[in-house]
XYZ file of C-alpha atoms in Angstrom:
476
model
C 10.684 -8.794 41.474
C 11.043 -5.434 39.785
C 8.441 -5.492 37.053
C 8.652 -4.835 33.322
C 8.573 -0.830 31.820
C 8.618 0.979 28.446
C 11.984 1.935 29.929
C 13.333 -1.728 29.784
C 12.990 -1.982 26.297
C 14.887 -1.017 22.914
C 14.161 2.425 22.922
C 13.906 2.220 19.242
C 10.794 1.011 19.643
C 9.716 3.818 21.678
C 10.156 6.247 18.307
C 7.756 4.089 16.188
C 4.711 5.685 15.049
C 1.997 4.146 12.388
C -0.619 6.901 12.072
C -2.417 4.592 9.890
C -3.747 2.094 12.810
C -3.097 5.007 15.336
C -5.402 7.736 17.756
C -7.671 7.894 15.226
C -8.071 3.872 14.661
C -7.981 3.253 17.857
C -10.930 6.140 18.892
C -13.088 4.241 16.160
C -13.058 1.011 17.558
C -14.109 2.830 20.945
C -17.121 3.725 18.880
C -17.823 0.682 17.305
C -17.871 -1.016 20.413
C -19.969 2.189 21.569
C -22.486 1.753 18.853
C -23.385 -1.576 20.220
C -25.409 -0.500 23.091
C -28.940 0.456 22.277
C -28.478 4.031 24.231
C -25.032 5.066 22.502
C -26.107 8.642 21.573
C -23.831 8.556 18.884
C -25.022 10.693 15.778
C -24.522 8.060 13.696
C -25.410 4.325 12.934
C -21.864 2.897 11.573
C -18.237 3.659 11.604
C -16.946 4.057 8.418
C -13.254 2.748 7.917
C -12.153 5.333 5.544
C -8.388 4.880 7.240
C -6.442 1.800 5.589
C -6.910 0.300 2.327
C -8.436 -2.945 3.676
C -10.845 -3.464 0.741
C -13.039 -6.959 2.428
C -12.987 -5.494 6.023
C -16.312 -4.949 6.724
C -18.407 -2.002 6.412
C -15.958 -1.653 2.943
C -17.349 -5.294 1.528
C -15.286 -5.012 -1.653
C -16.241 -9.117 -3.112
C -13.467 -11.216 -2.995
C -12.862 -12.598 -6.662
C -13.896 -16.385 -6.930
C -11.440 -17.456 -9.000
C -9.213 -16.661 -6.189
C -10.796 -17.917 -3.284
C -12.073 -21.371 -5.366
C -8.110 -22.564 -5.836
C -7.737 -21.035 -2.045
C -10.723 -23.606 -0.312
C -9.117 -26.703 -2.874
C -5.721 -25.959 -1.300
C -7.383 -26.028 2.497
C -9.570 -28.964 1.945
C -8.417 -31.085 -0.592
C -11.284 -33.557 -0.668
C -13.535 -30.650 -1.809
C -12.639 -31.300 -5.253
C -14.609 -34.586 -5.521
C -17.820 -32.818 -4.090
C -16.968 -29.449 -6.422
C -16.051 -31.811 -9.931
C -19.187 -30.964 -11.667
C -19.885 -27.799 -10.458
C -16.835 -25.558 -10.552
C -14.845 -24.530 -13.361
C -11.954 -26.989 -15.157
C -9.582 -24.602 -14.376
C -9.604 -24.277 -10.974
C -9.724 -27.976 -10.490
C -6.550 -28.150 -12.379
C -4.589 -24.936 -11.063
C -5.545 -26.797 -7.286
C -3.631 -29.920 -8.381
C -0.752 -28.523 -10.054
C 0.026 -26.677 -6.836
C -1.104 -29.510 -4.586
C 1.281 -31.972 -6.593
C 3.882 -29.498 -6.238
C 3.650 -28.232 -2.495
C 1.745 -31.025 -0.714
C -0.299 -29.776 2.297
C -0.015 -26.270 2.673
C -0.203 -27.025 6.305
C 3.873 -27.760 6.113
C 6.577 -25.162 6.031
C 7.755 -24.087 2.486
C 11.554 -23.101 1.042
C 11.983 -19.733 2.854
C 11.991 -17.992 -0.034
C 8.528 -19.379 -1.250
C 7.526 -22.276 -3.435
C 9.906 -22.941 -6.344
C 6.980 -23.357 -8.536
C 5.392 -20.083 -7.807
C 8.656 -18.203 -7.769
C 8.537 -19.727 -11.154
C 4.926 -18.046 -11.925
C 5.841 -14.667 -10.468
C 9.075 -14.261 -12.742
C 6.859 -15.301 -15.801
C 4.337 -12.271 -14.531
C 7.072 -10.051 -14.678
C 8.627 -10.791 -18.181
C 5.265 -10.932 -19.799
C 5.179 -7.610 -17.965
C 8.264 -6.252 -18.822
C 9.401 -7.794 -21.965
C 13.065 -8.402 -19.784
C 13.389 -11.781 -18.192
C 13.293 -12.896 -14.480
C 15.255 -15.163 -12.788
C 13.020 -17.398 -9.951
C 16.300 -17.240 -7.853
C 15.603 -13.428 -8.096
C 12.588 -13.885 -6.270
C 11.470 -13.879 -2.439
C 8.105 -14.231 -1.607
C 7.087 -12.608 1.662
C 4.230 -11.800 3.511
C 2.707 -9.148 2.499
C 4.995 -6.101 0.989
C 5.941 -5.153 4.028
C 7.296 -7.822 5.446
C 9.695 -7.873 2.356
C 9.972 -3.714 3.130
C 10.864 -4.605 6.299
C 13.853 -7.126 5.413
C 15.442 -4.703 3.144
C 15.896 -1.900 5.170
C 17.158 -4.380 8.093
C 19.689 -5.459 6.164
C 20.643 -1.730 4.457
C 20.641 0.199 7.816
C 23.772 0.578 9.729
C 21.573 2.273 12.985
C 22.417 5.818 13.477
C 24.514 6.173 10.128
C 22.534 5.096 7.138
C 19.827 7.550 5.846
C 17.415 6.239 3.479
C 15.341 8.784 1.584
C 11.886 8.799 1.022
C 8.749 10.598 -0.129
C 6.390 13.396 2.135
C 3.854 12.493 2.097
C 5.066 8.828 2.518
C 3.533 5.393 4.024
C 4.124 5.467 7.404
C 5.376 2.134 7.277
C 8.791 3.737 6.324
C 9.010 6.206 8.865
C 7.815 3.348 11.581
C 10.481 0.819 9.742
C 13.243 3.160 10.151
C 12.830 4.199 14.025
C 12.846 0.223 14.829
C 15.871 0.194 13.041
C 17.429 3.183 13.830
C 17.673 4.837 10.212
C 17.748 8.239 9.472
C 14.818 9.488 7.529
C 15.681 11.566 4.486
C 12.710 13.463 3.583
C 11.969 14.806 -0.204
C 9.090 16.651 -0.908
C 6.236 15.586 -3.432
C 4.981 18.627 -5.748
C 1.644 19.208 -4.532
C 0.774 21.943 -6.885
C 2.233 19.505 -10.218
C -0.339 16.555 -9.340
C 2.379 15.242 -6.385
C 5.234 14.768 -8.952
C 8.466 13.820 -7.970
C 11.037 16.514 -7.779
C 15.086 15.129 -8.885
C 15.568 19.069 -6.999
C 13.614 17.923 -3.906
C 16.216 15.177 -3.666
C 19.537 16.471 -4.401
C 18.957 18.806 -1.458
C 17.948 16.236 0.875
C 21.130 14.634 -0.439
C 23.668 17.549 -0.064
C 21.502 17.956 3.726
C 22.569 14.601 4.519
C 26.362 15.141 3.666
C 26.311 18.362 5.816
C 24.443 16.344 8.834
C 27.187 13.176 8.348
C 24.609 10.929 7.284
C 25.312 8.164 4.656
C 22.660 8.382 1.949
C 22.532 4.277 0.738
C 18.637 4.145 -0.539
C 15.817 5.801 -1.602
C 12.226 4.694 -1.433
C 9.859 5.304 -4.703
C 5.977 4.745 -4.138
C 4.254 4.221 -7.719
C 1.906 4.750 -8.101
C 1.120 6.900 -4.728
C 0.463 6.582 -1.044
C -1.330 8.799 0.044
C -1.280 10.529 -3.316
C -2.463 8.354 -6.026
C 0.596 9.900 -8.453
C 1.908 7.634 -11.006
C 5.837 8.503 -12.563
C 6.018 8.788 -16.128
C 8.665 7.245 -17.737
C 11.465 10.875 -18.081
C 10.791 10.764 -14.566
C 11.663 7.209 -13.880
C 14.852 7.452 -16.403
C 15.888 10.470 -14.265
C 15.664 8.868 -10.845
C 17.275 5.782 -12.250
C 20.201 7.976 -13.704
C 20.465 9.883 -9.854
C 20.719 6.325 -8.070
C 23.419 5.662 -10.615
C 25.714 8.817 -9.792
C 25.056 8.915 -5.926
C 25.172 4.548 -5.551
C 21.888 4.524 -3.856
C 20.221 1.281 -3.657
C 16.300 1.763 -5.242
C 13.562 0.265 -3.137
C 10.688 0.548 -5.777
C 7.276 -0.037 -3.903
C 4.932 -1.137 -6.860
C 1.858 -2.676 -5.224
C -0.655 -0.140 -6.797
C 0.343 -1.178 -10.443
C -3.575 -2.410 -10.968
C -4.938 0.871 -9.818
C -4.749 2.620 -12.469
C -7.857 4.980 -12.995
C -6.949 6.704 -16.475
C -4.568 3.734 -17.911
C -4.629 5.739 -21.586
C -3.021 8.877 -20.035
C -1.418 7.266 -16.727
C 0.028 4.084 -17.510
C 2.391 2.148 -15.338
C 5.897 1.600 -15.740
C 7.589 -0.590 -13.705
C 11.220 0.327 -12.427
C 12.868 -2.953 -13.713
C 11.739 -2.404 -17.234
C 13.085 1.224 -16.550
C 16.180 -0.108 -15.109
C 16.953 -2.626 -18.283
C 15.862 -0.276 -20.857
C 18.484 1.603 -19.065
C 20.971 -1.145 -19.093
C 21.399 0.595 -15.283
C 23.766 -1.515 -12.970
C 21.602 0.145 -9.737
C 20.712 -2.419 -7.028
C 16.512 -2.366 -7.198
C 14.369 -4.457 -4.939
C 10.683 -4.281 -6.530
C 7.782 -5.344 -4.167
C 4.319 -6.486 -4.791
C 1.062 -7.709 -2.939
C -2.323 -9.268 -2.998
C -3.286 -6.429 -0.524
C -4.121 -3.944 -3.344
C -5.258 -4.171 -7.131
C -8.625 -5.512 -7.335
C -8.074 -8.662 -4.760
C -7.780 -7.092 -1.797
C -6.365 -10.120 -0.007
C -5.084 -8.427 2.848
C -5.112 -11.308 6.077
C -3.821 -13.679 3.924
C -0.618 -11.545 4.117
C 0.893 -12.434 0.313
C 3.576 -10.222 -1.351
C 7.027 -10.649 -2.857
C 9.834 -8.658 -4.122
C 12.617 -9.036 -6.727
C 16.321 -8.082 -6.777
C 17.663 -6.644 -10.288
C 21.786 -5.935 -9.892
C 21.870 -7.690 -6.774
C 25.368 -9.743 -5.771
C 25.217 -13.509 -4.963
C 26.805 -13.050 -2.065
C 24.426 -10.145 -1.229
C 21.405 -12.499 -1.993
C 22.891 -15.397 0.317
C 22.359 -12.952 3.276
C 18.837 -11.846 2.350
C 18.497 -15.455 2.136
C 19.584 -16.018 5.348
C 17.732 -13.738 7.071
C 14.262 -14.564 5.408
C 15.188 -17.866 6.874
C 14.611 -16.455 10.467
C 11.263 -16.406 10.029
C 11.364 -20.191 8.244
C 8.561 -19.193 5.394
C 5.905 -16.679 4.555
C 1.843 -18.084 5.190
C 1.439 -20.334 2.295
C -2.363 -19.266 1.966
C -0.607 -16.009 1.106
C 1.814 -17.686 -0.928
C -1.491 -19.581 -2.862
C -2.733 -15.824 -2.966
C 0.240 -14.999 -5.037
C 0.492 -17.447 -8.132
C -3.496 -16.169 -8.495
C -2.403 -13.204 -8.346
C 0.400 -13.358 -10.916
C -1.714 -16.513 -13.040
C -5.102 -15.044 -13.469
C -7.165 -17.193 -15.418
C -6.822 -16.450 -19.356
C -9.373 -15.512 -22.004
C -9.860 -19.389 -23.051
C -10.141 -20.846 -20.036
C -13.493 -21.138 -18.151
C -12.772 -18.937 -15.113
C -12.425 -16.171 -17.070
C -15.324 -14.308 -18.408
C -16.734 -14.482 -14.330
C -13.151 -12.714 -13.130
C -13.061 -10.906 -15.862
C -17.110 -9.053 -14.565
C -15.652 -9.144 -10.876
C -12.776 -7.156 -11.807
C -13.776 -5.061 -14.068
C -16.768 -3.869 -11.773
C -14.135 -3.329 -9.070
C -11.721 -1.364 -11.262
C -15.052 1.084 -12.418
C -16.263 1.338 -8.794
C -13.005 2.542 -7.544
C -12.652 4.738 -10.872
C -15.957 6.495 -10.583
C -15.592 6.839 -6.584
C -12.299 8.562 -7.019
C -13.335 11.130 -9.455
C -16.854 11.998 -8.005
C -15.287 12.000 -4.182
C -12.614 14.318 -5.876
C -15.053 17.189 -8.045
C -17.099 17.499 -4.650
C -14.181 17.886 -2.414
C -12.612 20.405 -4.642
C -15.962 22.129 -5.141
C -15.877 22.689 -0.557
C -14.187 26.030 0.408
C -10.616 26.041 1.947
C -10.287 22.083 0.105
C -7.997 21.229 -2.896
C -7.819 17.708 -4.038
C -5.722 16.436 -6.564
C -7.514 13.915 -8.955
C -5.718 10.434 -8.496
C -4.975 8.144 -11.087
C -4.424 5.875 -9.151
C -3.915 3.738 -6.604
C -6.763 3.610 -3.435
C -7.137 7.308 -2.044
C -7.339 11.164 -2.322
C -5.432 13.194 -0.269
C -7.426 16.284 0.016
C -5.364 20.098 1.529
C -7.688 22.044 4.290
C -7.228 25.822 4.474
C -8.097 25.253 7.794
C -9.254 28.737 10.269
C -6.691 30.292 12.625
C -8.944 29.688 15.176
C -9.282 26.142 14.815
C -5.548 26.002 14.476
C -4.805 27.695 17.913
C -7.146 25.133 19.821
C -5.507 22.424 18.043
C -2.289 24.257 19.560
C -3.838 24.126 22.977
C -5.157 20.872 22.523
C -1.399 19.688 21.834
C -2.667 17.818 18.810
C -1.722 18.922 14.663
C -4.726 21.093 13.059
C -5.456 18.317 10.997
C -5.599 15.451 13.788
C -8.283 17.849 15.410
C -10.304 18.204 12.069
C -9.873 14.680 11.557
C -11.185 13.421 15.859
C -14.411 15.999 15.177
C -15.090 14.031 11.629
C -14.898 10.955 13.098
C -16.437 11.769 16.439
C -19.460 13.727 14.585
C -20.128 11.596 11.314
C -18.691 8.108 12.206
C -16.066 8.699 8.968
C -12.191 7.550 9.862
C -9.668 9.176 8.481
C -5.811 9.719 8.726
C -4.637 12.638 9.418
C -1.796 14.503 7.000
C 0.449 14.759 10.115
C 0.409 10.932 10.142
C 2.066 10.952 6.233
C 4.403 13.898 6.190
C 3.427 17.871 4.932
C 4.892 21.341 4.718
C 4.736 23.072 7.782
C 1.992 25.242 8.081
C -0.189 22.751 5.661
C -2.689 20.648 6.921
C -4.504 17.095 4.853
C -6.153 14.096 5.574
C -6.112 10.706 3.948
C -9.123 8.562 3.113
C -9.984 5.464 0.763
C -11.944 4.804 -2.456
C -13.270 2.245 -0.971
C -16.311 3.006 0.593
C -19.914 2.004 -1.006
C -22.421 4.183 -0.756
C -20.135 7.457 -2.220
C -22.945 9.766 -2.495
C -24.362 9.412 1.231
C -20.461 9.175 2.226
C -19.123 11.887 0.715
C -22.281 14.149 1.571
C -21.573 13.317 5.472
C -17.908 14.918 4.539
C -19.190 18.281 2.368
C -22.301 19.006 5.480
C -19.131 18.081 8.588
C -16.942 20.437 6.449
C -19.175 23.289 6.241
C -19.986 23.134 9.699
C -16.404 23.035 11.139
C -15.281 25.873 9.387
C -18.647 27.894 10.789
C -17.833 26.786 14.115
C -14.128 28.170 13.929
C -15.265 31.190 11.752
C -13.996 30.050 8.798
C -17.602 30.832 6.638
């Protein structure tokens, strides 16, 4: 029997890259497991997962919040709540056996688009939100964002034809979503130099490139606040790109799952495209998408999320509905993950003065993290760093040496990938390289979190590797 090869399968696949979990992931696990042998020789003591924004993995530690994970253990073990009666809050008791009276065991398949109930909850979140309503027939719950990511695009892409246009620097999970389906990627540039703003320019020639190259422009992809960036669109901005969907009939994919991050609120506030949208009175298709993964929860395994469709067709819903029920229903732990996510516990109820400490410690530590890790970085020759406002990282720009460059070049890897292996390989500290997100040519970053305790030992690993790369390549 002639066995299995890459060559036997879609060769879509073939094209997908995630820089995110990629070489440089995969070397630190190789150290990890390294660092476990008494005689490792490794200049260091711990890795240092400064490459995803996986807040409770550990090393990062980032507390759960207990409101959270209380409702979470009643929903797995139901018979905990006569042992737990007297000793955790009323509230928690009660939010356990609404949703248990609702759902049953959370051991059973759900409606494919989520719990009614907590479809119910989530639309609530949003008009409070907003001030617009919400329809719970608007709303799928998925697992994680990017599951939901993931079903749009399949269903938007017509492979080889449809071009979907989205931010560089960008989430990788675009670019990776768009090989597997055979999209074209329709690149726009964020203004480094104007705190990573969003150009309407940038995107009316990426437009007018894809006309010349026969490519049908049907979405575009909005990340606000950032990733990698940390930008958040004020509200002329928003009105503009809503406005440019509206005259070119692009569909607007409107990936809001930083909205708690915000790290100046007073000068950056968030805006959500739907209230943009309605304000508006805009008849522009929007899909909105959400997630425990971020904000101050961090619940990334239990893979919660969902999205909602403004201006989208019954008959266009049917389909999304039929294809979410492929995969019969998203993890109802994540789904549990959700309605605490959108029903936090309110100023009267007993719950709240602990969640409100645990996430208003959370919030500070990522504030203070990001500005500090941002002054030193910009104080390091050859490194500018714009300040985020928000969301989980800094994207820092090397000026890195020619020297450097040209063994890179030899090497066959990007300038920055090289910078980034040496980092990792000489202080323990993952990163992602800019390469991995999407630059200028000739431009060279790196991505890394807000997430790691310790800042000042952390980010003084990063100023003395710095300094001594760019004396090894002759760049001091």
């Amino acid at each position: 029997m002639r066995p299995l090869t890459a060559a036997d399968l879609n060769p879509a696949i073939l094209k997908v890259q995630y820089a995110v979990r990629g070489e440089l992931a995969i070397k630190a696990e190789e150290l990890r497991e390294k660092l476990q042998s008494e005689s490792h020789g490794l200049p260091f003591k711990k890795v240092i997962s400064s490459n995803i924004g996986n807040p409770q993995q550990k090393g990062l530690d980032q507390p759960f919040l207990t409101f959270t994970r209380q409702v979470a253990a009643l929903m797995e073990y139901p018979p905990l709540a006569e042992i737990v009666k007297d000793k955790w809050p009323q509230d928690v008791l009660d939010r356990a056996r609404e949703l248990q009276e609702d759902i049953g065991s959370i051991g059973a398949y759900s409606h494919s688009k989520g719990v009614p109930l907590i479809r119910k909850h989530v639309a609530k979140f949003i008009e409070e939100r907003d001030g617009y309503p919400s329809d719970p027939e608007d709303i799928f719950l998925t697992a994680g964002a990017s599951a939901g990511v993931s079903l749009i695009l399949n269903v938007l892409i017509t492979p080889n034809v449809t071009g979907i246009l989205i931010p560089i620097p960008q989430y990788p999970l675009y670019t990776a979503t768009l090989a597997q389906f055979s999209g074209v990627a329709l690149p726009y540039h964020l203004s480094e130099p104007e705190g990573w703003s969003t150009s309407l320019e940038e995107i009316k020639a990426a437009l007018a490139k894809a006309k010349q190259d026969g490519v049908m422009p049907r979405a575009i992809v909005v990340i606000n606040p950032g990733n990698p960036t940390g930008a958040i669109l004020d509200k002329t901005t928003m009105c503009n790109l809503v406005r440019l969907c509206e005259e070119h009939s692009l569909v607007l994919l409107a990936d809001e799952v930083y909205q708690a991050n915000l790290h100046r609120p007073d000068t950056h506030p968030f805006h959500s495209f739907k209230q943009v949208v309605r304000e508006l009175n805009s008849p522009i298709p929007l899909f909105s998408f959400h997630s425990i993964s971020k904000g101050v929860k961090g619940e990334c395994g239990r893979r919660g999320g969902y999205f909602e469709c403004t201006n989208i067709s019954d008959e266009v819903r049917a389909l999304l509905y039929k294809m979410a029920s492929v995969t019969l229903c998203p993890p109802l732990s994540g789904q549990i993950g959700v309605d605490c996510l959108v029903r936090p516990p309110r100023p009267n109820e007993p719950s709240y003065p602990l969640w409100k400490k645990e996430t208003d410690t959370i919030h500070e530590a990522l504030r203070h993290r990001t500005q500090l890790m941002a002054q030193r970085l910009n104080s390091l020759p050859g490194v500018s760093c714009v300040d985020s406002p928000g969301a989980l990282y800094l994207y820092p720009k090397l000026e890195l040496p020619d020297k450097a460059v040209e063994e890179a070049q030899k090497l066959g890897k990007s300038p920055d990938t090289l910078y980034a292996l040496q980092l990792l390989e000489e202080t323990g500290i993952c990163v992602v390289p800019g390469s991995g997100f999407g630059q200028k040519d000739g431009e060279h970053h790196y991505r890394l979190t807000c997430l790691c305790p310790g800042v000042e030992e952390y980010v003084s690993a990063l100023e003395n590797f710095h300094l001594k790369f760019l004396k090894k390549y002759g760049g001091l």
